[in-house]
Amino acid sequence: MSELADILERCTSAAEDPSFPAVREWLDAHPGGKVLGHFQVYFPEEIAHAAGMLPIKLMGGGTGVQIRRADAHIAAFVCSIVRSTLELALSGRIDFMSMFVTHPICDAARHSCGVWARNFAGDCQILYFPHNATSTHAAEYLTGEYRRIAGAIEAQTGRSIADEALRESIELFNESRRLLRDLYAIKRERPWLVTAVEAYTLTRAAGFMPREEHTTLLRRALALIEEREAKRQDRIRVVFEGGFCEQPPLDLLAVLQDVCYIVDDDLLIGLRWLTEDVPTSGDPLENLARSYLGTSSYSPVQRDPRKPKEHMLLRRIRESGAEAAIVASAKMCEPGLEEQVGYAQALDEAGIPHLIMEFEEKMVVFEQVRMEAETFAESLLFEFA
Amino acid sequence: MTGKGASGIAPASSELKHAGATRREGRRLIDQWWQELSAADAEARPVANVFVMGSIAEVLRAFDIPMSFPEIAALQTAIRGKSMDYLLAAEDQGYSPDICAYVKVDVGLHVTGREHPHGRLPKPSLVVSTNMCNTYIKWSEIWERMYGCPLFVLDIPGWRGTGFEYGVNGGSFRSDCAYVQGQLRELIVMCEQVTGRAFDVDRLREVMGEVNRMSEMYREILAENKNRPAPFNSLTEGVVHMGVANAYRGHPEGSRFMEAARDELRERVHAGIGPIPDERFRLLFVGPACYTNFRRFVEMFEEWGAVFVAAEYASYGGGGLDRGIHYDLARPIESLAEQILLSSQTSFSGIFHSHQWQTGVVRDWSVDGICFHGVKSCRTTSTGLPDAREWLMRNENIPGLFIQSDLVDARLWAEAQLKNRIDAFFESLQGRKASARR
Ligand code: SF4
Ligand code: SF4
């Protein structure tokens, strides 16, 4: 197997195997180590990392976890990711976790903290990100909120978080985000070098393994991707929008990559939320808070009047040189489905072709999607020929 | 507590001085509210779109900005049997069948010319939203796009999870307060810009004083239902209290209404009168109502002699008045921020961490069981209801019924299925009562 294939396999196993092999390896190497699981979309993992905790992203069970127990706790009209993430806890798959953090991203996710608090033995927290991002008081408030979460983390580890340790963690995560930006630059500039599934897997693994290891793997993978000799093909260039929270199954991305180049997307946007390096001088928690508010991406679950979502999507399309968009939403996802309408109207007005679709993390039949994507791509190829 | 007239001989309603006051006055006030909204629209005066959980009426009323509550407007279309027309108009625009149907009824109203069964729905000049429901924010962004009106999101940090201490002594209370207070000052500036008027702190004090009075009486109203028989059904008559509590929050007419409603209830208690002749079961209602089949829904419970003596809805739907709002008029803005935080902790945060509050109500209102009504529209109120039910049964031995339908989407009403579950619940409650007697 090639070195790149090895790396991809390691990342696939870390990111897709619901027994969390990379986390268990870390625990074996760090007896007594503590794991913090945070729900989508964004969490300042640096804070947990500086305390010696392993932060992991909780993003549902995908196709690998059947929802059995969670249905008795959460209403059926709630998106799959909320139910399958709870299933991970109720089925004992994440017993190694001592702290759960969710965010007020939507009504279902916020509600889930109450459900978790009644069913999960560890500490359950809501990190309240500001929904009034332009208030002059937002940065101070968020810094205080980070301080509160840091206190809860310290209570878990019994170790106080020194500013110096936090700065080192910020350096590490800055490097990680830089590499992810490099990966996305390749997607935009030479999408024939890396498939959508490969890029996604390399990104997703960051949520399930120690960031040091992931950074090393990703750095090497990028070098190997650059060496590839793949040739450009005649495919339409699209932006995929709608993967900010619940994740589409890999097979869906595989279907799409067969018919188009996904030159940019919002898949796992939380890992790439901060768009510039976080400064390391000064108060590190304040720096993290200011970066969250000031130099960050967008998603349907953050209100920021400086970033109207439809304008941001048009910008993403423009900057990636895409000619079309796939505007997806997870089923039953209130914010995603609502945003979809605004996106579609803006795309119509801008005359940008788009395909609207819904997905579910546990979907297994893709014939319909394939047909729609192919028809969409063909209509564009024909039009632009 | 027992009503003095519980001898079984209820006085004829003609002997009751206050009979019908709630219904009569409630209707008059809501009609008047609609007339004001329609007039403001006709005269192109600024109107604010706001929401029931945290309308921030105190600030808006201090600027005399009329408030339109799209949630109330939406539910009224369902009671009039018209919600589907609007809802389908929104689905035609691309809105999914799986999102909050209140949003869709409202979008439908806007895209079909804003003619509402009660009057003309105004165009918003300003939107004041909170994060108490995240859908409020998404909904507000729709108007922002439609009308280009300014949108202010008052962000209120809520319950934070395990070990979080509610109240003024909680670890984050001071910093939360500073954040909310700062935002209120920013909202005031926005209102000054929209109205072209300077902020008058004394007017704010006046409004807040009125809210203090209203809150006191709202609490007294809810407490009257601790009597046996309970004098009112929290779901039906409770909706009238809630409607006025929202539309007239901080207005003297609102406080007067509450006083009249309370007096009517006291009179009923004295006469031993309840909403049904023979109260056999006392229930707590959790979740929002079903307005497409409102009357029939309640009947299915009344047929078993059941009365909803308390409703969680009255807490969050009543804008937190149930908690007891005590504004300190000497420091109005600071106090407003504090009370917003405190009242939201039991209303909106209470929704998703509800079991303690529910246990307390079961005890204090002598409740026999809880009806958990999940609606597809509303993940805010309904996501964790099955879990709360299960927890209360397991830990507090409180029987619970979980049923589902919707607020305003008639397609989700399945009467036979609902009735089966309701009947089975009462059969088991009956069995429980019988074995308790043995
Ligand atoms: S998928 Fe949508 S509804 Fe579900 S948790 Fe994420 S944001 Fe909320
Ligand atoms: S989700 Fe619920 S609380 Fe939010 S707007 Fe809809 S009905 Fe109201």
XYZ file of N, CA and C and ligand atoms in Angstrom, chain A residues 107 334 338, chain B residues 51-53 71 99-103 132-137 139 288 313 316 351 375-382 407, ligand 2:
104
model
N -32.480 24.359 18.476
C -33.343 23.981 19.591
C -33.131 22.526 20.008
N -33.936 22.078 11.422
C -34.672 23.346 11.312
C -33.806 24.463 10.701
N -34.322 25.958 6.847
C -34.738 27.360 6.685
C -33.731 28.129 5.830
N -41.492 38.177 19.975
C -41.880 36.790 20.277
C -42.335 36.654 21.733
N -43.123 35.620 21.966
C -43.716 35.504 23.311
C -42.694 35.217 24.413
N -41.670 34.435 24.105
C -40.681 34.177 25.164
C -39.656 35.306 25.116
N -46.301 34.613 16.480
C -46.730 33.291 16.994
C -48.219 33.311 17.303
N -40.242 21.976 9.008
C -39.831 23.079 9.887
C -41.037 23.592 10.677
N -40.754 24.470 11.619
C -41.797 25.034 12.477
C -42.932 25.614 11.626
N -44.134 25.129 11.880
C -45.270 25.549 11.050
C -45.707 26.975 11.371
N -45.369 27.493 12.533
C -45.648 28.908 12.812
C -44.908 29.786 11.793
N -43.661 29.420 11.552
C -42.864 30.188 10.594
C -43.570 30.188 9.240
N -34.227 32.628 22.901
C -34.976 31.673 23.728
C -35.473 30.509 22.877
N -35.723 30.808 21.619
C -35.929 29.728 20.659
C -35.009 30.080 19.502
N -34.190 29.161 19.084
C -33.267 29.464 17.982
C -34.021 29.727 16.680
N -35.195 29.110 16.570
C -35.994 29.335 15.367
C -36.430 30.798 15.264
N -36.575 31.458 16.423
C -36.891 32.896 16.384
C -35.870 33.626 15.509
N -34.624 33.243 15.675
C -33.567 33.966 14.956
C -33.676 33.680 13.457
N -36.276 32.761 11.833
C -37.533 33.385 11.402
C -37.295 34.885 11.171
N -46.598 22.598 23.914
C -47.580 23.585 23.452
C -48.879 22.924 23.004
N -46.660 25.612 29.470
C -46.913 26.626 28.465
C -47.144 28.007 29.095
N -43.492 29.619 29.836
C -42.717 30.230 28.743
C -43.598 31.046 27.807
N -37.535 24.634 29.996
C -38.104 23.717 29.012
C -37.176 22.526 28.802
N -44.974 18.533 19.746
C -45.421 18.977 18.431
C -44.238 18.982 17.483
N -44.490 18.518 16.288
C -43.404 18.413 15.318
C -42.813 19.780 15.013
N -43.664 20.790 15.018
C -43.180 22.130 14.703
C -42.084 22.607 15.640
N -42.156 22.178 16.873
C -41.400 22.898 17.892
C -40.388 22.019 18.610
N -39.170 21.999 18.067
C -38.110 21.248 18.760
C -37.758 21.911 20.075
N -37.988 23.205 20.168
C -37.663 23.915 21.402
C -38.401 23.327 22.596
N -39.675 23.083 22.406
C -40.432 22.591 23.560
C -40.534 21.076 23.584
N -40.278 20.418 22.454
C -40.682 19.011 22.374
C -39.554 17.983 22.301
N -49.043 22.251 16.253
C -49.669 23.517 16.618
C -50.700 23.932 15.592
S -39.929 26.344 17.290
Fe -41.463 26.467 18.899
S -40.928 28.220 20.191
Fe -39.809 28.353 18.253
S -41.049 29.634 16.939
Fe -41.620 27.534 16.470
S -43.330 27.086 17.871
Fe -42.334 28.967 18.620
